[in-house]
Coordinates of C-alpha atoms in Angstrom, one line a residue:
Chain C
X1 CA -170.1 -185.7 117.3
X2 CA -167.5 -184.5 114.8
X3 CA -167.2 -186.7 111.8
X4 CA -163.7 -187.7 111.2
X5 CA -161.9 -187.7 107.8
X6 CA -161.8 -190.4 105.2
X7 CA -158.4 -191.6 104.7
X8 CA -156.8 -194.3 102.4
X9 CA -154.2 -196.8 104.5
X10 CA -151.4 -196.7 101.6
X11 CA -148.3 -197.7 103.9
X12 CA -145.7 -199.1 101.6
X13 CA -143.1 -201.1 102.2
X14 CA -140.3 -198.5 104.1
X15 CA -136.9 -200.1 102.4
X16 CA -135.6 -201.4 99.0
X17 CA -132.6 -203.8 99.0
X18 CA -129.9 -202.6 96.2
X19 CA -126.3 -203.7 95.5
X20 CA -123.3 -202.1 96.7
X21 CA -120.0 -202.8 96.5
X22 CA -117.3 -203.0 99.7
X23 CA -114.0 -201.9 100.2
X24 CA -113.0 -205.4 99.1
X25 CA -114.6 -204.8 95.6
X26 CA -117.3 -207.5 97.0
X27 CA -120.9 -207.2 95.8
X28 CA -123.4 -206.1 98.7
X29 CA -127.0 -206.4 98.8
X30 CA -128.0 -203.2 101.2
X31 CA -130.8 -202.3 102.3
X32 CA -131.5 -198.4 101.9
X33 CA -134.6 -196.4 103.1
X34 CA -137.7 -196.9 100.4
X35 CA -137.6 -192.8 99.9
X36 CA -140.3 -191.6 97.5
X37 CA -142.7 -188.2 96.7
X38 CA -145.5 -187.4 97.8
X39 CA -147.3 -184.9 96.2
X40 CA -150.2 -183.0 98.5
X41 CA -152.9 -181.6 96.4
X42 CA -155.7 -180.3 98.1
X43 CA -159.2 -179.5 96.5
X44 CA -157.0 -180.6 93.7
X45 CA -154.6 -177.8 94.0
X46 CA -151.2 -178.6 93.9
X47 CA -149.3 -177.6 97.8
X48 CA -146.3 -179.5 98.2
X49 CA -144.4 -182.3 97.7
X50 CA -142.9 -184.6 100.6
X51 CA -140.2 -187.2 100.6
X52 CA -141.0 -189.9 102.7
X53 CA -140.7 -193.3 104.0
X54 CA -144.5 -193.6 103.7
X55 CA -145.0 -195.3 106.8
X56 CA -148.3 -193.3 107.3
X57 CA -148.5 -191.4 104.9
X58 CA -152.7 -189.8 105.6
X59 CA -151.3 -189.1 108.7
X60 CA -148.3 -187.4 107.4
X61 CA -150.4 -185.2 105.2
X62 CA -152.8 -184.7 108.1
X63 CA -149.9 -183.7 110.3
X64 CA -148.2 -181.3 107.7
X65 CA -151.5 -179.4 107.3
X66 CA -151.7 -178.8 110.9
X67 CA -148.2 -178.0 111.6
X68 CA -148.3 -175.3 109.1
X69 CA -151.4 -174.3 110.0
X70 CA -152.9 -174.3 106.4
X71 CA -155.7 -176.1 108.4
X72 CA -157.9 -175.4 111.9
X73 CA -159.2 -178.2 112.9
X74 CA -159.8 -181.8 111.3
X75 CA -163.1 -181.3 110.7
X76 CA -162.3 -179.2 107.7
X77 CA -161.0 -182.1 106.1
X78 CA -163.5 -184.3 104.4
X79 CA -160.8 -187.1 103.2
X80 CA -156.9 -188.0 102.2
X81 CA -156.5 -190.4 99.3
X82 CA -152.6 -191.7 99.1
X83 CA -152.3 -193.0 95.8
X84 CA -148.7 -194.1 95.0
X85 CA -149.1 -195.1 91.8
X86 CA -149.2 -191.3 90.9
X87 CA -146.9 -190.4 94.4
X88 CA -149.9 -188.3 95.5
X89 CA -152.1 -187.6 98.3
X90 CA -155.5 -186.1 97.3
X91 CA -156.9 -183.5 100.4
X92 CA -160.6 -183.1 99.7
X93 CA -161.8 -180.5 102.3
X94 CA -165.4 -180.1 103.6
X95 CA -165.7 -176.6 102.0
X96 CA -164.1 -177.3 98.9
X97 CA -161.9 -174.4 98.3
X98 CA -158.4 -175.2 98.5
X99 CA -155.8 -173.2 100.9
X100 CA -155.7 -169.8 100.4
X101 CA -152.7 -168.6 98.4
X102 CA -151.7 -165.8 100.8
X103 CA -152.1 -167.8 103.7
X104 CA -149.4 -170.6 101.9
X105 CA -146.9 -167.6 101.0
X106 CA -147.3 -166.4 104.9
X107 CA -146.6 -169.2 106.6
X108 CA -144.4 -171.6 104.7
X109 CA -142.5 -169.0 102.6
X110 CA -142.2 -166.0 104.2
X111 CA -142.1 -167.4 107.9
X112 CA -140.4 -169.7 107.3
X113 CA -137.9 -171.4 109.4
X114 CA -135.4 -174.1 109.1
X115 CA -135.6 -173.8 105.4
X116 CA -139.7 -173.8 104.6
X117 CA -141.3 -174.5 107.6
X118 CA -143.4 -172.5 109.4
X119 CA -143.2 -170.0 112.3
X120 CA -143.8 -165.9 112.5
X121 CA -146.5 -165.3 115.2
X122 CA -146.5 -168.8 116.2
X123 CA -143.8 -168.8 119.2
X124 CA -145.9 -165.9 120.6
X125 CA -149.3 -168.2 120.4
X126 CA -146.9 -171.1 122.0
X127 CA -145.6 -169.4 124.9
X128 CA -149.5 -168.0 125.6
X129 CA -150.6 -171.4 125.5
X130 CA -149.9 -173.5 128.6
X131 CA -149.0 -176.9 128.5
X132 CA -150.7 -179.8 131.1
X133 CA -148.9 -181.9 132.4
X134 CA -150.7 -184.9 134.4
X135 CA -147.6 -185.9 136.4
X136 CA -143.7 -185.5 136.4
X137 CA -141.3 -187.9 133.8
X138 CA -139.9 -190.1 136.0
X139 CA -136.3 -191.4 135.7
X140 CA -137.6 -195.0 135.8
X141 CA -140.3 -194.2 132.7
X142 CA -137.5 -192.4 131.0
X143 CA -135.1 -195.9 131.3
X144 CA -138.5 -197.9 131.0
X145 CA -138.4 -195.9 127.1
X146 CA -135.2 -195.8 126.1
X147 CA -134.7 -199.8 126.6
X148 CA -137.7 -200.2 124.8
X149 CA -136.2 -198.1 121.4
X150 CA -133.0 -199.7 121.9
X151 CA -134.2 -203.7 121.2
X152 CA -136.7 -202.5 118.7
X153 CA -136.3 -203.5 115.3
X154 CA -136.4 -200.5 113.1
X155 CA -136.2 -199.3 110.0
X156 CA -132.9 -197.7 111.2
X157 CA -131.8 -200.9 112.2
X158 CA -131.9 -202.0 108.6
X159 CA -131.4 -198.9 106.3
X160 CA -129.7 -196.2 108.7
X161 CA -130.1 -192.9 106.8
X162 CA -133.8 -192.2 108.5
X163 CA -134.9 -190.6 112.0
X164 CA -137.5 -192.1 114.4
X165 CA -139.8 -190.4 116.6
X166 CA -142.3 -192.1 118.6
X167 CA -145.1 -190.7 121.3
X168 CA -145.2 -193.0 124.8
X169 CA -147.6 -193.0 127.0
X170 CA -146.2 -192.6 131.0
X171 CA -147.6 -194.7 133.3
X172 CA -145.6 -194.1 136.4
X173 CA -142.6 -195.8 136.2
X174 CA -143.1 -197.3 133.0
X175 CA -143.3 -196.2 129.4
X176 CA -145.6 -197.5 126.9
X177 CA -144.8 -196.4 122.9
X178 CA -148.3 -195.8 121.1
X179 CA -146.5 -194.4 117.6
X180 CA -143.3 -195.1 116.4
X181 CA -142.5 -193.6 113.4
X182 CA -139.6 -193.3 111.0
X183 CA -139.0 -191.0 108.0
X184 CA -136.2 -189.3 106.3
X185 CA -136.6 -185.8 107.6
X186 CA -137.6 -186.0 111.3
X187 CA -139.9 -183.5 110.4
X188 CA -142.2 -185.5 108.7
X189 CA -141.8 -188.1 111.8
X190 CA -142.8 -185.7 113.7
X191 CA -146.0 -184.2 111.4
X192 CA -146.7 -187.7 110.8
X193 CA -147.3 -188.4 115.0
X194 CA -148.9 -185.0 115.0
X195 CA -151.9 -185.7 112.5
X196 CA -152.4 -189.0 114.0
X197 CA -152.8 -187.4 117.8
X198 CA -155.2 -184.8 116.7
X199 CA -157.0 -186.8 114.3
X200 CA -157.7 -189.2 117.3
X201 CA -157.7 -186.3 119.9
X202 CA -155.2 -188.2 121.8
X203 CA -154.4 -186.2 125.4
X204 CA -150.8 -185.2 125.0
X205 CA -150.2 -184.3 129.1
X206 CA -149.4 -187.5 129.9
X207 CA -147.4 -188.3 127.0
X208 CA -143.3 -187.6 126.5
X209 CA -142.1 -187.5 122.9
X210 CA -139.1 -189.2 121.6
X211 CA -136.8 -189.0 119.1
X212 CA -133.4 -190.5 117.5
X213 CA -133.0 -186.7 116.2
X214 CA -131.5 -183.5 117.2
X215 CA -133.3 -181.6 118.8
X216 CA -133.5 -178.1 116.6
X217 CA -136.3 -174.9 117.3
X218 CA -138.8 -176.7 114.5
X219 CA -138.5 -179.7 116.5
X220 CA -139.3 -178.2 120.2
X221 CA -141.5 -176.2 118.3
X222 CA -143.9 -178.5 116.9
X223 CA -143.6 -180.7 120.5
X224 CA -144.8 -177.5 122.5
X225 CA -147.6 -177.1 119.3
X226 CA -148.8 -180.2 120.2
X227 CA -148.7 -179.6 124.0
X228 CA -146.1 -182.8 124.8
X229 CA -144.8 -181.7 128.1
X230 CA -141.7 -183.8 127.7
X231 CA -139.2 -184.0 125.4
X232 CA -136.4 -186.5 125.0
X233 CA -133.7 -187.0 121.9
X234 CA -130.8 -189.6 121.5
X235 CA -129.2 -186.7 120.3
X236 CA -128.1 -183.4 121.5
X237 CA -130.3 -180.0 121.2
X238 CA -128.9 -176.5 119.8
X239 CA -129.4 -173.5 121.6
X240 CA -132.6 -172.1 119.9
X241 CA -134.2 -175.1 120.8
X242 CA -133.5 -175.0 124.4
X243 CA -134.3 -171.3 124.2
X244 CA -137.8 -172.1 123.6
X245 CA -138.1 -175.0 125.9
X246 CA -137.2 -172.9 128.5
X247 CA -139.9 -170.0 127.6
X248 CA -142.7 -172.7 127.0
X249 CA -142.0 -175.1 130.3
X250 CA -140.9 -178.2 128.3
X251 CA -139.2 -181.4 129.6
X252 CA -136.6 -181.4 127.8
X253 CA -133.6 -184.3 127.8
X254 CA -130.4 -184.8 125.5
X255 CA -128.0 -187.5 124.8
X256 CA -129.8 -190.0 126.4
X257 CA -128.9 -193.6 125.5
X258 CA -129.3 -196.4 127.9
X259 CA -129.1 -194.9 131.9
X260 CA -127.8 -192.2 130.7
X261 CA -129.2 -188.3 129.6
X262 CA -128.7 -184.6 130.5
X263 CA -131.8 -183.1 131.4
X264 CA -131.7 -179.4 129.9
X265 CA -134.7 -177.9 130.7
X266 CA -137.9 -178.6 132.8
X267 CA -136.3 -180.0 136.0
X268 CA -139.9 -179.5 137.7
X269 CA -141.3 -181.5 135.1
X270 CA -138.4 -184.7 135.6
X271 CA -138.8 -186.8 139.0
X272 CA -134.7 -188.5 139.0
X273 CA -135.2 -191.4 141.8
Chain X
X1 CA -115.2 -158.8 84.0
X2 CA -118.0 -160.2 85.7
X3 CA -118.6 -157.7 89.2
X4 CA -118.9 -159.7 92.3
X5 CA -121.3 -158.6 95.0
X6 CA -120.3 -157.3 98.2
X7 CA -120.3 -159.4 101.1
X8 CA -120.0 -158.6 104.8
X9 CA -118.2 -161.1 106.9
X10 CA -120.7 -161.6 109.6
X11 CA -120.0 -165.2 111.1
X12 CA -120.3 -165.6 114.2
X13 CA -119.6 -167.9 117.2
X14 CA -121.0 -171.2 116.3
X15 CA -121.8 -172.6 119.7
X16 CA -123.1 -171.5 123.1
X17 CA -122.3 -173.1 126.7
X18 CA -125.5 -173.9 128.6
X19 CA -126.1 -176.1 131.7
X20 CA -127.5 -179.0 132.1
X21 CA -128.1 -181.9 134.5
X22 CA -126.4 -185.3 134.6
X23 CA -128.1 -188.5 135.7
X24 CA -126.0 -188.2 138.5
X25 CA -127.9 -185.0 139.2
X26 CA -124.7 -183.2 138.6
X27 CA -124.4 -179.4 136.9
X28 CA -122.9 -179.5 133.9
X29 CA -121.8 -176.7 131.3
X30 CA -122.3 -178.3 128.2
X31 CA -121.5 -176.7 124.1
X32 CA -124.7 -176.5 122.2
X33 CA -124.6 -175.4 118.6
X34 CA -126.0 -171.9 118.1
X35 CA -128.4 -172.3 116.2
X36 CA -130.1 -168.7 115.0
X37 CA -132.3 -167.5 112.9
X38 CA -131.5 -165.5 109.7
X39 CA -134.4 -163.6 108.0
X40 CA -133.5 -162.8 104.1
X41 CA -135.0 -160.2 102.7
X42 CA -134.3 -159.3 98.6
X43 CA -134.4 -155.7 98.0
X44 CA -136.2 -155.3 101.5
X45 CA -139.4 -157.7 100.4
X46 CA -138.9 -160.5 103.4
X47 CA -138.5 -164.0 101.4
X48 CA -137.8 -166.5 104.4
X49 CA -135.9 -167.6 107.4
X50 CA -133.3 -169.7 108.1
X51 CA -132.1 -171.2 111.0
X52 CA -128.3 -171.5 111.0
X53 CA -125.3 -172.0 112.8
X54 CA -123.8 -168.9 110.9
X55 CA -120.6 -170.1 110.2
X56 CA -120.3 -168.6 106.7
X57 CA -124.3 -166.8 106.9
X58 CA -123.6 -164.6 103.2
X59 CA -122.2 -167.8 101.1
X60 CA -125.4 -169.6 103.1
X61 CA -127.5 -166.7 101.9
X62 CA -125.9 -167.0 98.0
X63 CA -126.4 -170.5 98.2
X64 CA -129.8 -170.2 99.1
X65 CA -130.7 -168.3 96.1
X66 CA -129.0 -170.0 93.8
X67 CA -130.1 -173.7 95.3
X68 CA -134.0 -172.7 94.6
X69 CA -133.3 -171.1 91.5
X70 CA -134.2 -167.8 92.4
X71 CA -131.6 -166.1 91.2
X72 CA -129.3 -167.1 87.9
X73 CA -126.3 -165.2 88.1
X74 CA -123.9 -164.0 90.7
X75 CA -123.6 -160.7 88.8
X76 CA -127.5 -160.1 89.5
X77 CA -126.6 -160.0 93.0
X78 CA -125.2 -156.0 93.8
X79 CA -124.5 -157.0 97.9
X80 CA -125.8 -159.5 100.8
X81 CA -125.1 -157.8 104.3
X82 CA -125.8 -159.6 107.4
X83 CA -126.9 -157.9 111.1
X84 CA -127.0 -160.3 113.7
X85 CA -128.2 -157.2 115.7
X86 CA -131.8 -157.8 113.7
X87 CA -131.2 -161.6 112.3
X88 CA -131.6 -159.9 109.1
X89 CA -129.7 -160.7 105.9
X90 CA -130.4 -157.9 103.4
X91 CA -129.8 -158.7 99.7
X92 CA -129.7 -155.7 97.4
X93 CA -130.4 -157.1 93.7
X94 CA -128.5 -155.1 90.5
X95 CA -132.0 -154.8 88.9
X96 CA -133.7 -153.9 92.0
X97 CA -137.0 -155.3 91.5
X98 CA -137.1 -158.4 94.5
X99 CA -137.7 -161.9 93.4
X100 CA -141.1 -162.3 91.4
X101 CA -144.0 -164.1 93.9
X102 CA -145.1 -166.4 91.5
X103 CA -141.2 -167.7 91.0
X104 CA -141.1 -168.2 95.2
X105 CA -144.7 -169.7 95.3
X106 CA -143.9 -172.5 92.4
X107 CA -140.0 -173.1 93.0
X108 CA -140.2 -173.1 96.9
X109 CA -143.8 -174.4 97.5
X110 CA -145.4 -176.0 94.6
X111 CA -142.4 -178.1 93.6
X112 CA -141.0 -178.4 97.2
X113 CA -139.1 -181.6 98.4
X114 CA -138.2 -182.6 101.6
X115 CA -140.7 -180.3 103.2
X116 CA -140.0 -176.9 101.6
X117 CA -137.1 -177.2 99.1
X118 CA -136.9 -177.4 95.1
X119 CA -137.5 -179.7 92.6
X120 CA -139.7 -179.5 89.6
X121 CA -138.5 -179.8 86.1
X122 CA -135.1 -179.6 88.1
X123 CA -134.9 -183.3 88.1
X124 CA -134.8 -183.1 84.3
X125 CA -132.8 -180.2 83.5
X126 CA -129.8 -182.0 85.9
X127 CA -130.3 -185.4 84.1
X128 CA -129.3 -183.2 80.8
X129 CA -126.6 -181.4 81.8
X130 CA -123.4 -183.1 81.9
X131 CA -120.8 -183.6 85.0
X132 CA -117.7 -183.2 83.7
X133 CA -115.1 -185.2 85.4
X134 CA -111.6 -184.8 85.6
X135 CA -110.0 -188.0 87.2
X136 CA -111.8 -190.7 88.5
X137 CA -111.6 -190.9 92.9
X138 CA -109.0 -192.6 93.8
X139 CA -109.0 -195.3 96.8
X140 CA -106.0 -193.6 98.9
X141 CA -107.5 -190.0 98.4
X142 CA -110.6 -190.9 99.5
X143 CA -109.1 -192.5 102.6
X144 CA -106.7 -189.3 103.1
X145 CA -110.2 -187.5 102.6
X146 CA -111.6 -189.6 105.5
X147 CA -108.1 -189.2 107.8
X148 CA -108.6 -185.9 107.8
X149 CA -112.1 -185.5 108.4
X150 CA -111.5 -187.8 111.1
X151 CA -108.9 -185.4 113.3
X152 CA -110.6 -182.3 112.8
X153 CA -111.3 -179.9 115.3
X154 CA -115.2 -179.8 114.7
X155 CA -118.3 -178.2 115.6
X156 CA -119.8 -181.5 116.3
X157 CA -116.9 -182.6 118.4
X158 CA -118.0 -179.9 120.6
X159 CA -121.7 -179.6 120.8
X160 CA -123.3 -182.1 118.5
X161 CA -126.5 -181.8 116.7
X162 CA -124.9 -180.6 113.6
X163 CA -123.9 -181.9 110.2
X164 CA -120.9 -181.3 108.5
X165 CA -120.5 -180.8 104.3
X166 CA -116.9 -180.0 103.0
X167 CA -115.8 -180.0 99.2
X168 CA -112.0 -181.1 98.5
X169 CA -109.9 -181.0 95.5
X170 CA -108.3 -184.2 94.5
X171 CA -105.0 -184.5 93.5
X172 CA -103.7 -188.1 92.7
X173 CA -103.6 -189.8 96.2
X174 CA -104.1 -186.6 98.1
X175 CA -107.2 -185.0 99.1
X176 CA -107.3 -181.6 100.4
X177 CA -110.2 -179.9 102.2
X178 CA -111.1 -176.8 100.2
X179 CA -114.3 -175.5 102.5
X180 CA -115.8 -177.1 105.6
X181 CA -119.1 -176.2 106.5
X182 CA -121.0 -177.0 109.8
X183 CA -124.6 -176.3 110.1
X184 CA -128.1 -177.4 112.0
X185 CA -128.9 -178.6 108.8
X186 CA -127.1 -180.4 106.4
X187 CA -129.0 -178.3 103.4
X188 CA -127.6 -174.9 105.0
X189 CA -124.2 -176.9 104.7
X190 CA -124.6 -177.6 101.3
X191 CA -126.0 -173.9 100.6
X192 CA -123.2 -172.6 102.0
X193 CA -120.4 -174.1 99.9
X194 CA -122.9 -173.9 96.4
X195 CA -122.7 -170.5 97.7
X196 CA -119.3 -169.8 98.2
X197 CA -118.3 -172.3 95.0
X198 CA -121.0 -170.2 92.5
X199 CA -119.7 -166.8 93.4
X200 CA -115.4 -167.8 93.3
X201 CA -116.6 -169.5 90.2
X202 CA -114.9 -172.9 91.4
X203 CA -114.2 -175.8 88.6
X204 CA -115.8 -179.1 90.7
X205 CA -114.6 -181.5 88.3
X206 CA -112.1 -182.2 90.2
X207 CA -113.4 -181.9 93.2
X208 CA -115.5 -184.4 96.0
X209 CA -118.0 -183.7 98.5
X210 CA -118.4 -184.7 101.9
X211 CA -120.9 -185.0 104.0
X212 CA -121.8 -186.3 107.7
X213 CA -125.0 -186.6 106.4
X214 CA -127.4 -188.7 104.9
X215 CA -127.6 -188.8 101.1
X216 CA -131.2 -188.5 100.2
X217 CA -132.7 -186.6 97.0
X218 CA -132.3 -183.2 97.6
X219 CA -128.3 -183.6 98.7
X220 CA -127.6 -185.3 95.4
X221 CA -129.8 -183.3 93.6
X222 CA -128.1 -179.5 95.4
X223 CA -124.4 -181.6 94.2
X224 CA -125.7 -182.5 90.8
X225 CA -126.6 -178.9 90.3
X226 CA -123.2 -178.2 91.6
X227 CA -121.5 -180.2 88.8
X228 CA -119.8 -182.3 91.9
X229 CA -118.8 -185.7 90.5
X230 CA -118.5 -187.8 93.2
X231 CA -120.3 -187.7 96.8
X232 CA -118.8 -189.4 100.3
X233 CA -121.2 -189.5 103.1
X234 CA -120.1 -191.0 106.4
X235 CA -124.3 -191.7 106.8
X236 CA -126.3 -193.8 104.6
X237 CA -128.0 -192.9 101.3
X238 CA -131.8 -193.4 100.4
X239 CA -133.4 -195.0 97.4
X240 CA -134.1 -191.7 95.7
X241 CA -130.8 -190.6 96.6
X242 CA -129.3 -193.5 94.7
X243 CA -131.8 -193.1 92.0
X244 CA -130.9 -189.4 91.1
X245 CA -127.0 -190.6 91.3
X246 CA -126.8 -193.2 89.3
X247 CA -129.1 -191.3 86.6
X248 CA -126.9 -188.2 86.6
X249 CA -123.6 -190.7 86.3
X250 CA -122.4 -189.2 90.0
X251 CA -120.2 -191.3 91.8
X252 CA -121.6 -192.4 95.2
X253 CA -120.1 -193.9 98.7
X254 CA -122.3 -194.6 101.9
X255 CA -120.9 -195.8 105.0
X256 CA -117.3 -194.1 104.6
X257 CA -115.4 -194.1 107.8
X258 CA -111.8 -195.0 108.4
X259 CA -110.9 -197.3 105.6
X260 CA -114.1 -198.7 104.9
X261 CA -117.2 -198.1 102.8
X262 CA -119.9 -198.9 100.0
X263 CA -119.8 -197.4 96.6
X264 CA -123.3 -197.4 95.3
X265 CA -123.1 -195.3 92.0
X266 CA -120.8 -194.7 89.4
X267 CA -117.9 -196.9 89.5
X268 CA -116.5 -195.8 86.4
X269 CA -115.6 -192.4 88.5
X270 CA -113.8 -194.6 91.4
X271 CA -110.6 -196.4 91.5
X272 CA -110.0 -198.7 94.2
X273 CA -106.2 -199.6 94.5

């Protein structure tokens, strides 16, 4: 069996209420989104730093370092440490010797994409890869989901000014959400949901993934690297995105708020009833 | 006389038609923003890619640049030419030497924020440097500011899934919309006119920025650096956001739409009437 990392459970508290003034010169208590840094250091080598909601912030890192592929397999990873009285997350991998400096200049500066994400060879390896899929979305799951998001309370709910993502579970025609997530970049919602699944080698193909956000290449991309057949936003989807939902196979469905959606891609993957 | 660098003029058409499906099962062509990816190479060493709408792709390149500090001066900058043919941006430096590795690895990696962006002893150098300010915001020009925002013919009118930025002058109870910028990312926005405003040498004390988007650090931190006194976002603002305002003396509104809003930071720079 495959030991699984150590990690610290450092959540802190996602919003800070500060004052505000109206457009009737009226004092406001408001509450904003708790954003903060989180520095990465792994092998005590300084990587990055992240802003974040620090919802779950170990899986965040976790998720980071496999999106960017600056790590193979969890396994490598020994333990995270959040420690936000210094805004850092200490990696401590198994081997003990840090990324490689070449391999951070590859993939998160030269490749990069979206400004300092990741990419080069990695649509190729995408659209090699297939993606399961244990049984068609159904239009019933899909409503099931998006009443669900819609009477949850959320950080959004109370801040605005942050994205959600969550990963649901389809069970015919209902939807179950396992993660729900909320950051201030939907990329780290996203990363965060990533390091969780692979940490717990959750089975993405029957799973959709959800978000408030728009649905850009990075977004699609990092869906399809984590082999989520479907794909559904609140908002709409740019043309890059669909591009490469269409070469990989995905799901994918925009604008899609109460019985509402366009399906863009994947129509083979979507039962409508 | 300073020598400006030569530009092409290589926007391009910032949305695509696609089709989709309704929930009525119905075809659909629907405007998606076009999003595309720009690869930047200084003095033909390949630094990164950007995905952008490319609205304004050489100001987005400048911007860029300038934003993370790798370059210092428009005058080091001989010519940025753009071929969509290849995605390739290709920035010919005076000095001709590229952008030193070590200055990419610490400015875009090390001290990243927000998943791959600047920061660093930034945060300081802003806090030192004044914003010079040459009348406070006034109520009605704010509102004219939001009127007019309001009736444009937009990019996200017609395909969504973008974010707009736009700097205006202020004059008394007018405001007048200098640049608008619309891009799959709000930081490209922001790039874009930093871009623009750095190489026409623009005096922003008396100007204010706009954005659709939400105020976290590194917007307030890319307008601090911009010398931008006060910041309107239609969105919400974060707690770092607020933070790095009300350190630097910037004058903030959340919220703004129609004749409403919240003034978070710097009241001294804001008159209500």
């Amino acid at each position: 069996m495959r030991e699984k990392p150590s990690l610290s459970r450092a959540a802190i508290a996602p919003t800070a209420t500060v004052e505000a003034r109206d457009e009737t010169g009226a004092a406001r208590a408001v509450a904003v989104g708790g954003e903060r840094p989180l520095t990465i250091y792994v092998d005590r080598e300084e990587l990055i730093t992240l802003m974040t909601l620090g919802q779950e912030p170990e899986h965040l890192v976790v998720g980071y370092l496999r999106n960017q592929r600056l790590v193979e397999s969890p396994s490598q990873i020994e333990s995270v440490q959040v420690d936000w009285e210094v805004f850092a997350a200490a990696v401590q991998t198994r081997a003990g010797r840090g990324i490689d400096g070449e391999a951070v200049r590859r993939r998160v500066v030269t490749s990069g994409c979206g400004q300092g994400t990741m990419f080069g060879g990695l649509l190729e390896e995408i659209e090699e890869s297939e993606i399961p899929r244990a049984a068609p979305l159904r239009e019933s799951a899909l409503f099931d989901l998006l009443a669900q998001v819609r009477v949850r309370d959320t950080i959004y709910k109370a801040a605005g000014a942050v994205h959600g993502c969550a990963l649901c579970r389809l069970d015919g025609e209902r939807a179950e959400i396992e993660m729900f997530i909320e950051d201030v970049g939907r990329h780290n919602a996203v990363d965060a949901i990533a390091g969780r699944m692979w940490l717990e080698e959750i089975d993405a193909a029957n799973k959709a993934f959800y978000t408030t956000g728009r649905l850009t290449s990075e977004m699609v991309v990092k869906c399809a690297q984590m082999k989520i057949p479907a794909l559904v936003s609140r908002s709409g989807v740019t043309q890059m995105g669909l591009e490469i939902a269409r070469k990989t196979g995905l799901t994918m469905l925009g604008r899609a708020l109460n019985r509402r959606y366009l399906l863009f891609s994947g129509g083979e993957g979507f039962a409508r009833e």
